[in-house]
PDB file of C-alpha atoms in Angstrom:
ATOM      1  CA  LYS Z   1      -0.251   0.200   0.390  1.00 59.00           C
ATOM      2  CA  ALA Z   2       1.338   3.858  -1.199  1.00 73.00           C
ATOM      3  CA  GLY Z   3       3.054   4.723   1.813  1.00 92.00           C
ATOM      4  CA  VAL Z   4       2.809   8.431   3.330  1.00 96.00           C
ATOM      5  CA  THR Z   5       2.987  11.392   0.415  1.00 96.00           C
ATOM      6  CA  GLN Z   6       3.914  14.934   1.518  1.00 97.00           C
ATOM      7  CA  THR Z   7       3.573  18.103  -1.132  1.00 97.00           C
ATOM      8  CA  PRO Z   8       5.179  19.526  -1.881  1.00 97.00           C
ATOM      9  CA  ARG Z   9       9.441  18.176  -1.541  1.00 96.00           C
ATOM     10  CA  TYR Z  10      10.765  21.192  -1.892  1.00 96.00           C
ATOM     11  CA  LEU Z  11      10.304  25.009  -0.922  1.00 96.00           C
ATOM     12  CA  ILE Z  12      11.506  28.654  -1.267  1.00 98.00           C
ATOM     13  CA  LYS Z  13       9.608  31.092   0.757  1.00 98.00           C
ATOM     14  CA  THR Z  14      10.549  35.180   1.697  1.00 98.00           C
ATOM     15  CA  ARG Z  15      10.082  36.140   4.750  1.00 98.00           C
ATOM     16  CA  GLY Z  16       6.655  37.002   5.747  1.00 97.00           C
ATOM     17  CA  GLN Z  17       4.422  35.010   4.235  1.00 98.00           C
ATOM     18  CA  GLN Z  18       2.693  31.895   4.548  1.00 98.00           C
ATOM     19  CA  VAL Z  19       3.379  28.362   3.257  1.00 98.00           C
ATOM     20  CA  THR Z  20       0.504  25.672   3.324  1.00 98.00           C
ATOM     21  CA  LEU Z  21       2.050  21.999   3.213  1.00 98.00           C
ATOM     22  CA  SER Z  22      -0.472  18.618   3.033  1.00 98.00           C
ATOM     23  CA  CYS Z  23       0.758  15.563   4.214  1.00 98.00           C
ATOM     24  CA  SER Z  24      -1.711  12.219   3.343  1.00 97.00           C
ATOM     25  CA  PRO Z  25      -1.851   8.900   5.541  1.00 96.00           C
ATOM     26  CA  ILE Z  26      -1.296   5.842   5.221  1.00 94.00           C
ATOM     27  CA  SER Z  27      -4.753   4.535   3.665  1.00 92.00           C
ATOM     28  CA  GLY Z  28      -7.321   3.891   7.085  1.00 89.00           C
ATOM     29  CA  HIS Z  29      -4.735   5.476   9.534  1.00 90.00           C
ATOM     30  CA  ARG Z  30      -7.012   8.198  11.188  1.00 89.00           C
ATOM     31  CA  SER Z  31      -3.304  10.077  13.308  1.00 89.00           C
ATOM     32  CA  VAL Z  32      -1.752  12.009  11.846  1.00 93.00           C
ATOM     33  CA  SER Z  33       1.350  14.675  13.397  1.00 93.00           C
ATOM     34  CA  TRP Z  34       3.232  16.961  12.220  1.00 96.00           C
ATOM     35  CA  TYR Z  35       6.956  17.232  13.202  1.00 95.00           C
ATOM     36  CA  GLN Z  36       9.448  20.483  12.830  1.00 96.00           C
ATOM     37  CA  GLN Z  37      13.277  18.961  12.508  1.00 94.00           C
ATOM     38  CA  THR Z  38      16.415  21.401  12.452  1.00 91.00           C
ATOM     39  CA  PRO Z  39      20.597  20.187  12.843  1.00 84.00           C
ATOM     40  CA  GLY Z  40      20.096  22.539  16.193  1.00 79.00           C
ATOM     41  CA  GLN Z  41      16.923  21.356  17.282  1.00 80.00           C
ATOM     42  CA  GLY Z  42      16.596  17.616  15.961  1.00 84.00           C
ATOM     43  CA  LEU Z  43      12.570  16.783  15.644  1.00 89.00           C
ATOM     44  CA  GLN Z  44      10.345  19.197  17.572  1.00 91.00           C
ATOM     45  CA  PHE Z  45       6.346  18.054  18.002  1.00 90.00           C
ATOM     46  CA  LEU Z  46       4.153  20.530  16.574  1.00 94.00           C
ATOM     47  CA  PHE Z  47       0.780  18.758  16.399  1.00 92.00           C
ATOM     48  CA  GLU Z  48      -1.116  15.902  16.106  1.00 91.00           C
ATOM     49  CA  TYR Z  49      -4.238  15.543  14.783  1.00 93.00           C
ATOM     50  CA  PHE Z  50      -7.117  12.207  14.592  1.00 90.00           C
ATOM     51  CA  SER Z  51     -10.646  12.185  13.618  1.00 89.00           C
ATOM     52  CA  GLU Z  52      -9.969  15.873  12.412  1.00 93.00           C
ATOM     53  CA  THR Z  53      -9.678  16.943  15.568  1.00 93.00           C
ATOM     54  CA  GLN Z  54      -6.424  18.456  17.149  1.00 92.00           C
ATOM     55  CA  ARG Z  55      -5.473  15.764  19.748  1.00 86.00           C
ATOM     56  CA  ASN Z  56      -1.868  16.968  20.839  1.00 85.00           C
ATOM     57  CA  LYS Z  57       0.232  20.118  20.556  1.00 89.00           C
ATOM     58  CA  GLY Z  58       3.376  21.605  20.795  1.00 90.00           C
ATOM     59  CA  ASN Z  59       4.951  24.495  22.068  1.00 90.00           C
ATOM     60  CA  PHE Z  60       4.736  26.472  18.833  1.00 95.00           C
ATOM     61  CA  PRO Z  61       3.753  29.757  18.275  1.00 96.00           C
ATOM     62  CA  GLY Z  62       0.218  30.669  16.724  1.00 96.00           C
ATOM     63  CA  ARG Z  63       1.954  31.389  13.698  1.00 97.00           C
ATOM     64  CA  PHE Z  64       1.770  27.551  12.882  1.00 98.00           C
ATOM     65  CA  SER Z  65      -1.612  25.865  12.638  1.00 97.00           C
ATOM     66  CA  GLY Z  66      -2.926  22.540  10.950  1.00 97.00           C
ATOM     67  CA  ARG Z  67      -5.915  21.590  10.133  1.00 97.00           C
ATOM     68  CA  GLN Z  68      -7.398  17.628   9.065  1.00 97.00           C
ATOM     69  CA  PHE Z  69      -9.748  16.777   6.266  1.00 96.00           C
ATOM     70  CA  SER Z  70     -12.667  13.511   6.584  1.00 95.00           C
ATOM     71  CA  ASN Z  71     -11.026  11.513   4.696  1.00 93.00           C
ATOM     72  CA  SER Z  72      -7.661  12.081   7.783  1.00 94.00           C
ATOM     73  CA  ARG Z  73      -5.174  14.500   4.797  1.00 97.00           C
ATOM     74  CA  SER Z  74      -3.840  16.900   7.089  1.00 98.00           C
ATOM     75  CA  GLU Z  75      -2.796  20.237   6.013  1.00 98.00           C
ATOM     76  CA  MET Z  76      -0.434  22.948   8.369  1.00 98.00           C
ATOM     77  CA  ASN Z  77      -0.085  26.448   7.502  1.00 98.00           C
ATOM     78  CA  VAL Z  78       2.581  29.107   9.203  1.00 98.00           C
ATOM     79  CA  SER Z  79       1.916  32.220   9.019  1.00 96.00           C
ATOM     80  CA  THR Z  80       4.263  35.041   8.867  1.00 97.00           C
ATOM     81  CA  LEU Z  81       7.648  33.478   8.042  1.00 98.00           C
ATOM     82  CA  GLU Z  82      10.878  34.227   9.669  1.00 97.00           C
ATOM     83  CA  LEU Z  83      14.276  32.742   8.693  1.00 97.00           C
ATOM     84  CA  GLY Z  84      13.896  30.660  11.846  1.00 96.00           C
ATOM     85  CA  ASP Z  85      11.775  28.346  10.128  1.00 97.00           C
ATOM     86  CA  SER Z  86      13.311  26.895   8.092  1.00 97.00           C
ATOM     87  CA  ALA Z  87      13.578  23.019   8.249  1.00 96.00           C
ATOM     88  CA  LEU Z  88      12.492  20.065   7.438  1.00 96.00           C
ATOM     89  CA  TYR Z  89       8.646  19.531   8.373  1.00 97.00           C
ATOM     90  CA  LEU Z  90       7.117  15.473   8.729  1.00 96.00           C
ATOM     91  CA  CYS Z  91       4.123  13.925   8.413  1.00 96.00           C
ATOM     92  CA  ALA Z  92       3.703  10.645  10.752  1.00 94.00           C
ATOM     93  CA  SER Z  93       0.802   9.093  10.193  1.00 92.00           C
ATOM     94  CA  SER Z  94      -0.881   5.665  12.869  1.00 87.00           C
ATOM     95  CA  LEU Z  95      -3.068   3.265  12.152  1.00 80.00           C
ATOM     96  CA  VAL Z  96      -4.682   3.860  15.611  1.00 65.00           C
ATOM     97  CA  SER Z  97      -5.693   6.645  18.570  1.00 50.00           C
ATOM     98  CA  LYS Z  98      -2.666   5.844  20.274  1.00 52.00           C
ATOM     99  CA  LEU Z  99       0.323   6.479  18.852  1.00 48.00           C
ATOM    100  CA  THR Z 100       2.027   3.501  19.345  1.00 64.00           C
ATOM    101  CA  GLU Z 101       3.927   2.604  15.813  1.00 78.00           C
ATOM    102  CA  ALA Z 102       4.545   6.089  13.430  1.00 85.00           C
ATOM    103  CA  PHE Z 103       5.245   6.134   9.341  1.00 90.00           C
ATOM    104  CA  PHE Z 104       6.442   8.913   8.499  1.00 94.00           C
ATOM    105  CA  GLY Z 105       6.346  10.581   5.114  1.00 95.00           C
ATOM    106  CA  GLN Z 106      10.087  11.937   3.265  1.00 95.00           C
ATOM    107  CA  GLY Z 107       9.220  15.528   4.256  1.00 96.00           C
ATOM    108  CA  THR Z 108       8.632  19.419   3.209  1.00 97.00           C
ATOM    109  CA  ARG Z 109      12.240  20.827   3.819  1.00 96.00           C
ATOM    110  CA  LEU Z 110      11.093  24.328   3.456  1.00 97.00           C
ATOM    111  CA  THR Z 111      13.429  27.748   2.964  1.00 97.00           C
ATOM    112  CA  VAL Z 112      12.656  31.046   3.914  1.00 98.00           C
ATOM    113  CA  VAL Z 113      14.960  33.438   2.370  1.00 97.00           C
TER     114      VAL Z 113
ATOM    115  CA  THR G   1       7.779  17.716  29.781  1.00 56.00           C
ATOM    116  CA  GLN G   2       9.416  14.228  28.499  1.00 61.00           C
ATOM    117  CA  LEU G   3      13.347  14.583  27.458  1.00 80.00           C
ATOM    118  CA  LEU G   4      14.682  11.701  26.045  1.00 90.00           C
ATOM    119  CA  GLU G   5      18.606  12.428  25.880  1.00 93.00           C
ATOM    120  CA  GLN G   6      20.993  10.676  23.506  1.00 95.00           C
ATOM    121  CA  SER G   7      24.880   9.220  23.826  1.00 96.00           C
ATOM    122  CA  PRO G   8      26.456  10.018  21.637  1.00 97.00           C
ATOM    123  CA  GLN G   9      25.497  12.906  19.475  1.00 94.00           C
ATOM    124  CA  PHE G  10      28.014  11.423  17.417  1.00 96.00           C
ATOM    125  CA  LEU G  11      29.825   8.385  16.648  1.00 97.00           C
ATOM    126  CA  SER G  12      32.145   7.840  13.395  1.00 97.00           C
ATOM    127  CA  ILE G  13      33.783   4.321  13.563  1.00 96.00           C
ATOM    128  CA  GLN G  14      35.381   1.669  11.163  1.00 97.00           C
ATOM    129  CA  GLU G  15      33.500  -0.503   9.414  1.00 97.00           C
ATOM    130  CA  GLY G  16      33.550  -4.078  11.023  1.00 97.00           C
ATOM    131  CA  GLU G  17      33.337  -2.282  14.704  1.00 97.00           C
ATOM    132  CA  ASN G  18      31.007  -2.389  17.287  1.00 98.00           C
ATOM    133  CA  LEU G  19      29.326   0.111  19.180  1.00 98.00           C
ATOM    134  CA  THR G  20      26.424   1.140  20.942  1.00 98.00           C
ATOM    135  CA  VAL G  21      24.285   4.271  21.560  1.00 98.00           C
ATOM    136  CA  TYR G  22      22.658   5.159  24.780  1.00 97.00           C
ATOM    137  CA  CYS G  23      18.912   6.398  25.343  1.00 97.00           C
ATOM    138  CA  ASN G  24      18.102   8.093  28.465  1.00 95.00           C
ATOM    139  CA  SER G  25      15.195  10.098  30.356  1.00 92.00           C
ATOM    140  CA  SER G  26      13.666  10.560  34.086  1.00 89.00           C
ATOM    141  CA  SER G  27      10.662   9.436  33.315  1.00 88.00           C
ATOM    142  CA  VAL G  28       8.550   6.494  32.567  1.00 90.00           C
ATOM    143  CA  PHE G  29       7.303   5.724  28.763  1.00 89.00           C
ATOM    144  CA  SER G  30       5.035   2.540  28.509  1.00 86.00           C
ATOM    145  CA  SER G  31       6.836   1.586  24.426  1.00 87.00           C
ATOM    146  CA  LEU G  32      10.012   2.817  22.986  1.00 91.00           C
ATOM    147  CA  GLN G  33      11.249   2.763  19.472  1.00 93.00           C
ATOM    148  CA  TRP G  34      14.190   3.085  17.524  1.00 96.00           C
ATOM    149  CA  TYR G  35      14.068   4.800  14.085  1.00 96.00           C
ATOM    150  CA  ARG G  36      17.001   5.416  11.629  1.00 96.00           C
ATOM    151  CA  GLN G  37      16.410   8.754   9.331  1.00 95.00           C
ATOM    152  CA  GLU G  38      18.532   8.490   6.223  1.00 92.00           C
ATOM    153  CA  PRO G  39      19.804  12.623   4.506  1.00 86.00           C
ATOM    154  CA  GLY G  40      16.541  13.092   2.899  1.00 83.00           C
ATOM    155  CA  GLU G  41      14.222  11.108   4.284  1.00 89.00           C
ATOM    156  CA  GLY G  42      11.631  10.595   7.243  1.00 93.00           C
ATOM    157  CA  PRO G  43      12.841   8.748   9.983  1.00 94.00           C
ATOM    158  CA  VAL G  44      12.161   4.736   9.752  1.00 94.00           C
ATOM    159  CA  LEU G  45      11.057   2.246  12.413  1.00 92.00           C
ATOM    160  CA  LEU G  46      13.452  -0.155  13.515  1.00 95.00           C
ATOM    161  CA  VAL G  47      11.747  -1.512  16.631  1.00 93.00           C
ATOM    162  CA  THR G  48       9.752  -1.185  19.158  1.00 91.00           C
ATOM    163  CA  VAL G  49      10.140  -2.511  22.679  1.00 92.00           C
ATOM    164  CA  VAL G  50       7.396  -2.522  25.363  1.00 88.00           C
ATOM    165  CA  THR G  51       8.852  -4.341  27.806  1.00 90.00           C
ATOM    166  CA  GLY G  52      11.296  -3.743  31.170  1.00 93.00           C
ATOM    167  CA  GLY G  53      14.149  -5.428  30.191  1.00 95.00           C
ATOM    168  CA  GLU G  54      12.286  -6.373  26.606  1.00 95.00           C
ATOM    169  CA  VAL G  55      15.606  -7.401  24.630  1.00 97.00           C
ATOM    170  CA  LYS G  56      14.710  -7.330  20.449  1.00 96.00           C
ATOM    171  CA  LYS G  57      17.535  -8.296  17.911  1.00 97.00           C
ATOM    172  CA  LEU G  58      17.048  -7.485  14.412  1.00 94.00           C
ATOM    173  CA  LYS G  59      19.899  -9.528  12.548  1.00 96.00           C
ATOM    174  CA  ARG G  60      23.167  -7.230  13.543  1.00 97.00           C
ATOM    175  CA  LEU G  61      21.542  -4.858  15.839  1.00 97.00           C
ATOM    176  CA  THR G  62      20.242  -5.359  19.238  1.00 98.00           C
ATOM    177  CA  PHE G  63      18.054  -2.990  21.492  1.00 97.00           C
ATOM    178  CA  GLN G  64      17.216  -3.333  25.292  1.00 97.00           C
ATOM    179  CA  PHE G  65      14.720  -1.679  27.125  1.00 96.00           C
ATOM    180  CA  GLY G  66      15.207  -1.068  30.873  1.00 96.00           C
ATOM    181  CA  ASP G  67      14.179  -2.589  33.644  1.00 95.00           C
ATOM    182  CA  ALA G  68      12.266   0.961  34.617  1.00 94.00           C
ATOM    183  CA  ARG G  69      11.128   1.564  31.089  1.00 92.00           C
ATOM    184  CA  LYS G  70      13.342   4.932  31.206  1.00 93.00           C
ATOM    185  CA  ASP G  71      15.381   4.043  29.225  1.00 95.00           C
ATOM    186  CA  SER G  72      17.598   1.912  26.297  1.00 97.00           C
ATOM    187  CA  SER G  73      20.092   1.010  23.770  1.00 97.00           C
ATOM    188  CA  LEU G  74      21.309  -0.201  20.711  1.00 98.00           C
ATOM    189  CA  HIS G  75      23.659  -2.736  20.010  1.00 98.00           C
ATOM    190  CA  ILE G  76      25.672  -2.915  16.084  1.00 98.00           C
ATOM    191  CA  THR G  77      27.510  -5.365  16.013  1.00 98.00           C
ATOM    192  CA  ALA G  78      30.116  -5.399  13.248  1.00 98.00           C
ATOM    193  CA  ALA G  79      29.176  -2.259  11.394  1.00 97.00           C
ATOM    194  CA  GLN G  80      28.787  -1.745   7.642  1.00 97.00           C
ATOM    195  CA  THR G  81      28.537   1.574   5.463  1.00 96.00           C
ATOM    196  CA  GLY G  82      25.022   0.738   5.152  1.00 95.00           C
ATOM    197  CA  ASP G  83      24.267   1.593   9.279  1.00 96.00           C
ATOM    198  CA  THR G  84      24.992   5.153   8.690  1.00 96.00           C
ATOM    199  CA  GLY G  85      22.372   7.208   9.609  1.00 96.00           C
ATOM    200  CA  LEU G  86      20.934   9.749  12.487  1.00 96.00           C
ATOM    201  CA  TYR G  87      18.713   7.064  15.366  1.00 97.00           C
ATOM    202  CA  LEU G  88      16.320   8.342  17.039  1.00 96.00           C
ATOM    203  CA  CYS G  89      14.360   6.413  19.429  1.00 95.00           C
ATOM    204  CA  ALA G  90      11.274   8.114  20.919  1.00 92.00           C
ATOM    205  CA  GLY G  91       8.938   7.312  23.801  1.00 89.00           C
ATOM    206  CA  HIS G  92       5.020   6.436  24.047  1.00 82.00           C
ATOM    207  CA  ASN G  93       2.442   7.092  27.049  1.00 74.00           C
ATOM    208  CA  ASN G  94      -0.332   6.154  27.272  1.00 65.00           C
ATOM    209  CA  PHE G  95      -0.735   7.877  30.426  1.00 62.00           C
ATOM    210  CA  GLY G  96      -3.015  11.218  29.405  1.00 55.00           C
ATOM    211  CA  ASN G  97      -0.995  12.724  26.511  1.00 56.00           C
ATOM    212  CA  GLU G  98      -0.346   9.957  23.706  1.00 62.00           C
ATOM    213  CA  LYS G  99       2.775  11.731  21.884  1.00 70.00           C
ATOM    214  CA  LEU G 100       5.409  11.063  20.843  1.00 79.00           C
ATOM    215  CA  THR G 101       8.374  12.267  22.196  1.00 85.00           C
ATOM    216  CA  PHE G 102      11.222  11.501  19.884  1.00 89.00           C
ATOM    217  CA  GLY G 103      15.640  11.861  21.273  1.00 92.00           C
ATOM    218  CA  THR G 104      18.038  14.023  20.200  1.00 89.00           C
ATOM    219  CA  GLY G 105      18.868  11.962  17.781  1.00 94.00           C
ATOM    220  CA  THR G 106      22.808   9.864  17.121  1.00 96.00           C
ATOM    221  CA  ARG G 107      24.153  10.643  13.754  1.00 96.00           C
ATOM    222  CA  LEU G 108      26.141   7.765  13.151  1.00 97.00           C
ATOM    223  CA  THR G 109      28.688   7.313  10.344  1.00 97.00           C
ATOM    224  CA  ILE G 110      31.051   4.313   9.310  1.00 97.00           C
ATOM    225  CA  ILE G 111      34.394   4.299   7.783  1.00 96.00           C
ATOM    226  CA  PRO G 112      35.007   2.320   4.982  1.00 95.00           C
TER     227      PRO G 112
END
């Protein structure tokens, strides 16, 4: 079966702009989590969605938001981009409500200039 | 806040040598996972350990979960260049907050 698909793979944006990233989970998976990965901070949890509801949230500013659709596809949005938002954004999907095994997509590499 | 500290942060060894990577926390986890991530890719799950004291073997890789379920180790025997990558441990708890907490990572380089 198809894995987790993230689009786009690469993105270059200018400071102040906003960006929307997309994640299609594995078919049947209802939990989608988002992570930010940078060389200095490692893998940081952004938020998790389950059945269209945000269930967990990390310690990121309100500029970072997300949503999940009825087909479990998820999007995350970052508004008023800053240089420090440059990172690899990873999406992970899980089969059941407990995040016992996460399947990651290849990520979206966002560069803010 | 649950934190998972991995050590060493960087490790560079010759092909054929053995190595151990550690993952430590002051918190108890109901399960712990190890992932390997290669450049340009997302992390890929290697193993999940659930029971305190559990040992799992995956070919040349041996994973151990501490008795108190606060720490874990990954031992690689006769390292190969294909083992090169970023190794991440991740703890999961079902004590109300079910998100995975990732460790700080160990970047392993195997020199041919």
